[in-house]
Amino acid sequence: MARLKVGVLISGRGSNLQALIDACARPGFPAEIALVLSNVAGVKGLERAERAGIQCRVLAHRDFPNRAAFDTAIDAALTQAGIGLVCLAGFMRILGEAFVERWRDRLVNIHPSLMPAFKGLHTHERALAAGVRFTGCTVHFVRAAMDDGPIIVQAAVPVLPGDDAERLAARVLEAEHEAYPLALRFIAEGRVRVVEERVEIAGSITKPPSHLLNPQG
Ligand code: GRF
């Protein structure tokens, strides 16, 4: 079967991009990354893509007169590359409603919290300030509202005594690198459906314990 052609949009470090590159390199993985697009030149994520031999483009938002023109250029690049699914991976621009609607259910994002908690920036600082015992990450279909949309995969991570935002972010990032490839595999295998704004995944297995306690004693 033809592999799903993926376009990844980045703005920086690209560690999630790397996790997706590594997953796509595994034998039999049902997706391939056909294009990496950054709105910032010279970032580490672009190096990662080049090293993997993936076609890269830089579209700097400052070169466009307005958001709509920027979104149109991104859309054209993705369409030209024959992309079937767009993965946002640390892409720090908000995409307009027309773009989001055009790519509806073919546009996913990873957010470093257990949505719907802590949408927006500084999630780890806010999780620590709120005193939650668990946080995590969410891979979701993108809707026009920020960090909103049907949830595909979540990974939960404990908040531990002595955590600061940096340590917590590192623990969540490790989970992100597992959650994003898993969500991509589900989609590329054609197992994901959005039904009334909730995601159904055919044949997925749930084997965590019935509950997790934190702390434990
Ligand atoms: C990740 O924490 C991701 O959840 C958020 O932005 C960060 C990107 O990191 N959307 P990287 O560029 O993938 O390393």
PDB file of C-alpha atoms and ligand atoms in Angstrom:
ATOM      1  CA  MET A   1       0.000   0.000   0.000  1.00  0.00           C
ATOM      2  CA  ALA A   2       1.229   3.524  -0.758  1.00  0.00           C
ATOM      3  CA  ARG A   3       2.580   5.285   2.282  1.00  0.00           C
ATOM      4  CA  LEU A   4       0.810   8.394   3.555  1.00  0.00           C
ATOM      5  CA  LYS A   5       2.719  11.513   2.505  1.00  0.00           C
ATOM      6  CA  VAL A   6       3.295  13.768   5.477  1.00  0.00           C
ATOM      7  CA  GLY A   7       4.285  17.430   5.630  1.00  0.00           C
ATOM      8  CA  VAL A   8       5.777  18.634   8.924  1.00  0.00           C
ATOM      9  CA  LEU A   9       5.632  22.312   9.911  1.00  0.00           C
ATOM     10  CA  ILE A  10       8.268  23.486  12.377  1.00  0.00           C
ATOM     11  CA  SER A  11       9.745  26.663  13.849  1.00  0.00           C
ATOM     12  CA  GLY A  12      12.695  25.430  15.893  1.00  0.00           C
ATOM     13  CA  ARG A  13      14.438  22.540  17.588  1.00  0.00           C
ATOM     14  CA  GLY A  14      12.471  19.793  15.842  1.00  0.00           C
ATOM     15  CA  SER A  15      12.786  16.986  18.378  1.00  0.00           C
ATOM     16  CA  ASN A  16       9.248  15.841  17.566  1.00  0.00           C
ATOM     17  CA  LEU A  17      10.130  16.029  13.878  1.00  0.00           C
ATOM     18  CA  GLN A  18      13.082  13.753  14.669  1.00  0.00           C
ATOM     19  CA  ALA A  19      10.783  11.270  16.416  1.00  0.00           C
ATOM     20  CA  LEU A  20       8.577  11.225  13.303  1.00  0.00           C
ATOM     21  CA  ILE A  21      11.614  10.856  11.004  1.00  0.00           C
ATOM     22  CA  ASP A  22      12.850   7.912  13.093  1.00  0.00           C
ATOM     23  CA  ALA A  23       9.413   6.280  13.067  1.00  0.00           C
ATOM     24  CA  CYS A  24       9.065   6.674   9.292  1.00  0.00           C
ATOM     25  CA  ALA A  25      12.466   5.009   8.857  1.00  0.00           C
ATOM     26  CA  ARG A  26      11.244   1.828  10.543  1.00  0.00           C
ATOM     27  CA  PRO A  27      10.492  -0.987   8.098  1.00  0.00           C
ATOM     28  CA  GLY A  28       6.816  -1.193   7.225  1.00  0.00           C
ATOM     29  CA  PHE A  29       5.887   2.166   8.783  1.00  0.00           C
ATOM     30  CA  PRO A  30       2.854   3.377   6.810  1.00  0.00           C
ATOM     31  CA  ALA A  31       3.898   7.047   6.406  1.00  0.00           C
ATOM     32  CA  GLU A  32       6.760   9.007   4.883  1.00  0.00           C
ATOM     33  CA  ILE A  33       7.756  12.635   5.395  1.00  0.00           C
ATOM     34  CA  ALA A  34       7.774  14.281   1.988  1.00  0.00           C
ATOM     35  CA  LEU A  35       8.246  17.911   3.040  1.00  0.00           C
ATOM     36  CA  VAL A  36       9.470  19.877   6.048  1.00  0.00           C
ATOM     37  CA  LEU A  37       8.463  23.495   6.134  1.00  0.00           C
ATOM     38  CA  SER A  38       9.824  26.056   8.592  1.00  0.00           C
ATOM     39  CA  ASN A  39       8.798  29.667   9.073  1.00  0.00           C
ATOM     40  CA  VAL A  40      12.253  30.378  10.551  1.00  0.00           C
ATOM     41  CA  ALA A  41      15.526  29.935   8.657  1.00  0.00           C
ATOM     42  CA  GLY A  42      18.548  28.188  10.148  1.00  0.00           C
ATOM     43  CA  VAL A  43      16.756  26.205  12.869  1.00  0.00           C
ATOM     44  CA  LYS A  44      17.904  22.827  14.155  1.00  0.00           C
ATOM     45  CA  GLY A  45      14.815  21.084  12.784  1.00  0.00           C
ATOM     46  CA  LEU A  46      15.853  21.974   9.235  1.00  0.00           C
ATOM     47  CA  GLU A  47      19.259  20.376   9.855  1.00  0.00           C
ATOM     48  CA  ARG A  48      17.544  17.219  11.031  1.00  0.00           C
ATOM     49  CA  ALA A  49      15.399  17.084   7.895  1.00  0.00           C
ATOM     50  CA  GLU A  50      18.343  17.719   5.598  1.00  0.00           C
ATOM     51  CA  ARG A  51      20.349  14.999   7.307  1.00  0.00           C
ATOM     52  CA  ALA A  52      17.464  12.610   6.630  1.00  0.00           C
ATOM     53  CA  GLY A  53      17.366  13.667   2.975  1.00  0.00           C
ATOM     54  CA  ILE A  54      13.914  15.223   3.227  1.00  0.00           C
ATOM     55  CA  GLN A  55      12.874  18.131   1.025  1.00  0.00           C
ATOM     56  CA  CYS A  56      12.862  21.355   3.085  1.00  0.00           C
ATOM     57  CA  ARG A  57      11.416  24.799   2.530  1.00  0.00           C
ATOM     58  CA  VAL A  58      11.585  28.009   4.499  1.00  0.00           C
ATOM     59  CA  LEU A  59       8.599  30.312   4.234  1.00  0.00           C
ATOM     60  CA  ALA A  60       9.264  33.259   6.530  1.00  0.00           C
ATOM     61  CA  HIS A  61       5.992  34.818   7.662  1.00  0.00           C
ATOM     62  CA  ARG A  62       7.659  38.253   7.618  1.00  0.00           C
ATOM     63  CA  ASP A  63       8.013  37.989   3.838  1.00  0.00           C
ATOM     64  CA  PHE A  64       4.233  38.010   3.408  1.00  0.00           C
ATOM     65  CA  PRO A  65       1.906  41.009   3.616  1.00  0.00           C
ATOM     66  CA  ASN A  66      -0.615  39.251   5.885  1.00  0.00           C
ATOM     67  CA  ARG A  67      -1.604  35.959   7.474  1.00  0.00           C
ATOM     68  CA  ALA A  68      -3.821  34.905   4.565  1.00  0.00           C
ATOM     69  CA  ALA A  69      -0.981  35.280   2.061  1.00  0.00           C
ATOM     70  CA  PHE A  70       1.353  33.288   4.317  1.00  0.00           C
ATOM     71  CA  ASP A  71      -1.234  30.532   4.769  1.00  0.00           C
ATOM     72  CA  THR A  72      -1.845  30.404   1.011  1.00  0.00           C
ATOM     73  CA  ALA A  73       1.871  29.929   0.355  1.00  0.00           C
ATOM     74  CA  ILE A  74       2.051  27.092   2.889  1.00  0.00           C
ATOM     75  CA  ASP A  75      -1.021  25.487   1.377  1.00  0.00           C
ATOM     76  CA  ALA A  76       0.491  25.710  -2.112  1.00  0.00           C
ATOM     77  CA  ALA A  77       3.779  24.125  -0.988  1.00  0.00           C
ATOM     78  CA  LEU A  78       1.945  21.257   0.717  1.00  0.00           C
ATOM     79  CA  THR A  79      -0.366  20.673  -2.220  1.00  0.00           C
ATOM     80  CA  GLN A  80       2.514  20.767  -4.688  1.00  0.00           C
ATOM     81  CA  ALA A  81       4.325  18.097  -2.667  1.00  0.00           C
ATOM     82  CA  GLY A  82       1.225  15.865  -2.724  1.00  0.00           C
ATOM     83  CA  ILE A  83       0.859  15.945   1.057  1.00  0.00           C
ATOM     84  CA  GLY A  84      -2.003  13.957   2.588  1.00  0.00           C
ATOM     85  CA  LEU A  85      -1.450  14.849   6.256  1.00  0.00           C
ATOM     86  CA  VAL A  86       0.099  17.893   7.915  1.00  0.00           C
ATOM     87  CA  CYS A  87       1.813  17.524  11.295  1.00  0.00           C
ATOM     88  CA  LEU A  88       2.493  20.665  13.314  1.00  0.00           C
ATOM     89  CA  ALA A  89       5.580  20.057  15.439  1.00  0.00           C
ATOM     90  CA  GLY A  90       6.515  23.146  17.402  1.00  0.00           C
ATOM     91  CA  PHE A  91       5.156  25.426  14.672  1.00  0.00           C
ATOM     92  CA  MET A  92       4.795  28.794  16.380  1.00  0.00           C
ATOM     93  CA  ARG A  93       2.400  30.556  13.987  1.00  0.00           C
ATOM     94  CA  ILE A  94      -1.363  30.423  14.253  1.00  0.00           C
ATOM     95  CA  LEU A  95      -2.929  29.201  11.022  1.00  0.00           C
ATOM     96  CA  GLY A  96      -6.066  30.987   9.825  1.00  0.00           C
ATOM     97  CA  GLU A  97      -9.520  29.495   9.735  1.00  0.00           C
ATOM     98  CA  ALA A  98      -9.563  29.032   5.944  1.00  0.00           C
ATOM     99  CA  PHE A  99      -6.369  26.957   6.076  1.00  0.00           C
ATOM    100  CA  VAL A 100      -7.594  24.930   9.044  1.00  0.00           C
ATOM    101  CA  GLU A 101     -10.896  24.196   7.310  1.00  0.00           C
ATOM    102  CA  ARG A 102      -9.197  23.261   4.046  1.00  0.00           C
ATOM    103  CA  TRP A 103      -7.068  20.704   5.910  1.00  0.00           C
ATOM    104  CA  ARG A 104      -9.822  19.619   8.292  1.00  0.00           C
ATOM    105  CA  ASP A 105      -9.059  16.172   9.757  1.00  0.00           C
ATOM    106  CA  ARG A 106      -5.793  16.130   7.779  1.00  0.00           C
ATOM    107  CA  LEU A 107      -4.011  18.541  10.140  1.00  0.00           C
ATOM    108  CA  VAL A 108      -2.667  17.444  13.536  1.00  0.00           C
ATOM    109  CA  ASN A 109      -0.730  19.071  16.347  1.00  0.00           C
ATOM    110  CA  ILE A 110       1.062  18.037  19.513  1.00  0.00           C
ATOM    111  CA  HIS A 111       0.482  20.090  22.630  1.00  0.00           C
ATOM    112  CA  PRO A 112       2.454  19.642  25.865  1.00  0.00           C
ATOM    113  CA  SER A 113      -0.474  19.243  28.270  1.00  0.00           C
ATOM    114  CA  LEU A 114      -3.380  16.925  28.834  1.00  0.00           C
ATOM    115  CA  MET A 115      -5.955  18.896  26.849  1.00  0.00           C
ATOM    116  CA  PRO A 116      -8.277  20.580  27.530  1.00  0.00           C
ATOM    117  CA  ALA A 117      -6.072  21.686  30.474  1.00  0.00           C
ATOM    118  CA  PHE A 118      -3.403  24.318  29.949  1.00  0.00           C
ATOM    119  CA  LYS A 119      -3.963  25.446  26.380  1.00  0.00           C
ATOM    120  CA  GLY A 120      -1.522  28.046  25.089  1.00  0.00           C
ATOM    121  CA  LEU A 121       2.036  28.747  26.186  1.00  0.00           C
ATOM    122  CA  HIS A 122       4.013  28.039  29.393  1.00  0.00           C
ATOM    123  CA  THR A 123       2.077  24.845  30.058  1.00  0.00           C
ATOM    124  CA  HIS A 124       4.632  23.345  32.448  1.00  0.00           C
ATOM    125  CA  GLU A 125       4.904  26.471  34.589  1.00  0.00           C
ATOM    126  CA  ARG A 126       1.113  26.572  34.786  1.00  0.00           C
ATOM    127  CA  ALA A 127       0.832  22.870  35.621  1.00  0.00           C
ATOM    128  CA  LEU A 128       3.322  23.356  38.474  1.00  0.00           C
ATOM    129  CA  ALA A 129       1.494  26.453  39.705  1.00  0.00           C
ATOM    130  CA  ALA A 130      -1.812  24.560  39.676  1.00  0.00           C
ATOM    131  CA  GLY A 131      -0.297  21.701  41.693  1.00  0.00           C
ATOM    132  CA  VAL A 132      -1.598  18.961  39.384  1.00  0.00           C
ATOM    133  CA  ARG A 133      -0.183  15.480  40.056  1.00  0.00           C
ATOM    134  CA  PHE A 134      -0.216  14.479  36.401  1.00  0.00           C
ATOM    135  CA  THR A 135       0.333  16.341  33.193  1.00  0.00           C
ATOM    136  CA  GLY A 136       1.355  15.095  29.757  1.00  0.00           C
ATOM    137  CA  CYS A 137       0.847  15.665  26.087  1.00  0.00           C
ATOM    138  CA  THR A 138      -1.924  15.476  23.514  1.00  0.00           C
ATOM    139  CA  VAL A 139      -1.935  14.766  19.796  1.00  0.00           C
ATOM    140  CA  HIS A 140      -5.096  16.220  18.307  1.00  0.00           C
ATOM    141  CA  PHE A 141      -6.754  17.288  15.087  1.00  0.00           C
ATOM    142  CA  VAL A 142      -6.523  21.040  14.668  1.00  0.00           C
ATOM    143  CA  ARG A 143      -9.547  23.315  14.824  1.00  0.00           C
ATOM    144  CA  ALA A 144      -9.658  27.079  14.429  1.00  0.00           C
ATOM    145  CA  ALA A 145      -9.480  27.734  18.192  1.00  0.00           C
ATOM    146  CA  MET A 146      -5.962  27.411  19.595  1.00  0.00           C
ATOM    147  CA  ASP A 147      -4.977  24.016  21.080  1.00  0.00           C
ATOM    148  CA  ASP A 148      -8.446  22.687  20.473  1.00  0.00           C
ATOM    149  CA  GLY A 149      -9.823  19.766  18.499  1.00  0.00           C
ATOM    150  CA  PRO A 150     -10.532  16.027  18.624  1.00  0.00           C
ATOM    151  CA  ILE A 151      -7.983  14.127  20.732  1.00  0.00           C
ATOM    152  CA  ILE A 152      -6.145  11.230  19.086  1.00  0.00           C
ATOM    153  CA  VAL A 153      -3.517  10.144  21.653  1.00  0.00           C
ATOM    154  CA  GLN A 154      -2.575  11.378  25.105  1.00  0.00           C
ATOM    155  CA  ALA A 155       0.341  10.384  27.323  1.00  0.00           C
ATOM    156  CA  ALA A 156       0.211  11.074  31.065  1.00  0.00           C
ATOM    157  CA  VAL A 157       3.323  11.986  33.028  1.00  0.00           C
ATOM    158  CA  PRO A 158       3.605  12.355  36.816  1.00  0.00           C
ATOM    159  CA  VAL A 159       4.629  15.628  38.379  1.00  0.00           C
ATOM    160  CA  LEU A 160       7.336  14.771  40.925  1.00  0.00           C
ATOM    161  CA  PRO A 161       8.629  16.517  44.050  1.00  0.00           C
ATOM    162  CA  GLY A 162      11.425  18.913  43.152  1.00  0.00           C
ATOM    163  CA  ASP A 163      10.236  19.388  39.561  1.00  0.00           C
ATOM    164  CA  ASP A 164      10.827  22.712  37.911  1.00  0.00           C
ATOM    165  CA  ALA A 165       9.457  23.610  34.492  1.00  0.00           C
ATOM    166  CA  GLU A 166      12.590  22.378  32.765  1.00  0.00           C
ATOM    167  CA  ARG A 167      12.590  18.935  34.375  1.00  0.00           C
ATOM    168  CA  LEU A 168       8.887  18.514  33.815  1.00  0.00           C
ATOM    169  CA  ALA A 169       9.206  19.618  30.183  1.00  0.00           C
ATOM    170  CA  ALA A 170      11.938  17.037  29.610  1.00  0.00           C
ATOM    171  CA  ARG A 171       9.755  14.256  31.041  1.00  0.00           C
ATOM    172  CA  VAL A 172       6.772  15.339  28.935  1.00  0.00           C
ATOM    173  CA  LEU A 173       8.949  15.641  25.819  1.00  0.00           C
ATOM    174  CA  GLU A 174      10.005  12.024  26.160  1.00  0.00           C
ATOM    175  CA  ALA A 175       6.317  11.087  26.154  1.00  0.00           C
ATOM    176  CA  GLU A 176       5.700  13.355  23.151  1.00  0.00           C
ATOM    177  CA  HIS A 177       8.270  11.421  21.162  1.00  0.00           C
ATOM    178  CA  GLU A 178       6.269   8.256  21.717  1.00  0.00           C
ATOM    179  CA  ALA A 179       2.782   9.715  21.372  1.00  0.00           C
ATOM    180  CA  TYR A 180       3.275  11.538  18.057  1.00  0.00           C
ATOM    181  CA  PRO A 181       4.589   8.554  16.051  1.00  0.00           C
ATOM    182  CA  LEU A 182       1.820   6.394  17.525  1.00  0.00           C
ATOM    183  CA  ALA A 183      -0.868   8.855  16.439  1.00  0.00           C
ATOM    184  CA  LEU A 184       0.712   9.117  12.999  1.00  0.00           C
ATOM    185  CA  ARG A 185       0.720   5.344  12.646  1.00  0.00           C
ATOM    186  CA  PHE A 186      -2.975   5.109  13.595  1.00  0.00           C
ATOM    187  CA  ILE A 187      -3.867   7.766  11.017  1.00  0.00           C
ATOM    188  CA  ALA A 188      -1.667   6.334   8.271  1.00  0.00           C
ATOM    189  CA  GLU A 189      -3.167   2.891   8.825  1.00  0.00           C
ATOM    190  CA  GLY A 190      -6.580   4.423   8.118  1.00  0.00           C
ATOM    191  CA  ARG A 191      -7.873   3.517  11.577  1.00  0.00           C
ATOM    192  CA  VAL A 192      -8.839   6.986  12.788  1.00  0.00           C
ATOM    193  CA  ARG A 193     -12.297   8.503  12.367  1.00  0.00           C
ATOM    194  CA  VAL A 194     -13.715  11.710  13.764  1.00  0.00           C
ATOM    195  CA  VAL A 195     -17.280  11.120  14.921  1.00  0.00           C
ATOM    196  CA  GLU A 196     -19.145  14.078  16.405  1.00  0.00           C
ATOM    197  CA  GLU A 197     -15.830  15.762  17.216  1.00  0.00           C
ATOM    198  CA  ARG A 198     -14.439  12.767  19.048  1.00  0.00           C
ATOM    199  CA  VAL A 199     -11.868  10.347  17.688  1.00  0.00           C
ATOM    200  CA  GLU A 200     -12.524   6.646  17.240  1.00  0.00           C
ATOM    201  CA  ILE A 201      -9.546   4.378  16.577  1.00  0.00           C
ATOM    202  CA  ALA A 202     -10.302   0.973  15.112  1.00  0.00           C
ATOM    203  CA  GLY A 203      -8.620  -1.921  16.899  1.00  0.00           C
ATOM    204  CA  SER A 204      -6.595   0.102  19.409  1.00  0.00           C
ATOM    205  CA  ILE A 205      -5.613  -1.664  22.618  1.00  0.00           C
ATOM    206  CA  THR A 206      -5.874  -0.018  26.023  1.00  0.00           C
ATOM    207  CA  LYS A 207      -3.772  -1.758  28.609  1.00  0.00           C
ATOM    208  CA  PRO A 208      -2.804   0.776  31.275  1.00  0.00           C
ATOM    209  CA  PRO A 209      -3.933  -0.046  34.826  1.00  0.00           C
ATOM    210  CA  SER A 210      -7.432   1.091  35.731  1.00  0.00           C
ATOM    211  CA  HIS A 211      -5.936   4.081  37.529  1.00  0.00           C
ATOM    212  CA  LEU A 212      -2.651   5.677  38.501  1.00  0.00           C
ATOM    213  CA  LEU A 213      -1.949   7.233  41.877  1.00  0.00           C
ATOM    214  CA  ASN A 214       0.523  10.027  42.433  1.00  0.00           C
ATOM    215  CA  PRO A 215       1.909  10.136  45.093  1.00  0.00           C
ATOM    216  CA  GLN A 216       1.589   6.524  46.176  1.00  0.00           C
ATOM    217  CA  GLY A 217       2.309   6.552  49.893  1.00  0.00           C
TER     218      GLY A 217
HETATM  219  C1  GRF B   1       6.922  20.602  22.008  1.00  0.00           C
HETATM  220  O1  GRF B   1       6.883  20.657  23.407  1.00  0.00           O
HETATM  221  C2  GRF B   1       5.523  20.549  21.440  1.00  0.00           C
HETATM  222  O2  GRF B   1       4.631  19.865  22.255  1.00  0.00           O
HETATM  223  C3  GRF B   1       5.153  22.007  21.365  1.00  0.00           C
HETATM  224  O3  GRF B   1       6.336  22.666  20.994  1.00  0.00           O
HETATM  225  C4  GRF B   1       7.453  21.895  21.395  1.00  0.00           C
HETATM  226  C5  GRF B   1       8.267  21.635  20.164  1.00  0.00           C
HETATM  227  O4  GRF B   1       9.480  20.982  20.444  1.00  0.00           O
HETATM  228  N1  GRF B   1       4.039  22.196  20.459  1.00  0.00           N
HETATM  229  P1  GRF B   1      10.333  20.380  19.247  1.00  0.00           P
HETATM  230  O5  GRF B   1      10.628  21.524  18.281  1.00  0.00           O
HETATM  231  O6  GRF B   1       9.538  19.289  18.612  1.00  0.00           O
HETATM  232  O7  GRF B   1      11.599  19.860  19.903  1.00  0.00           O
END
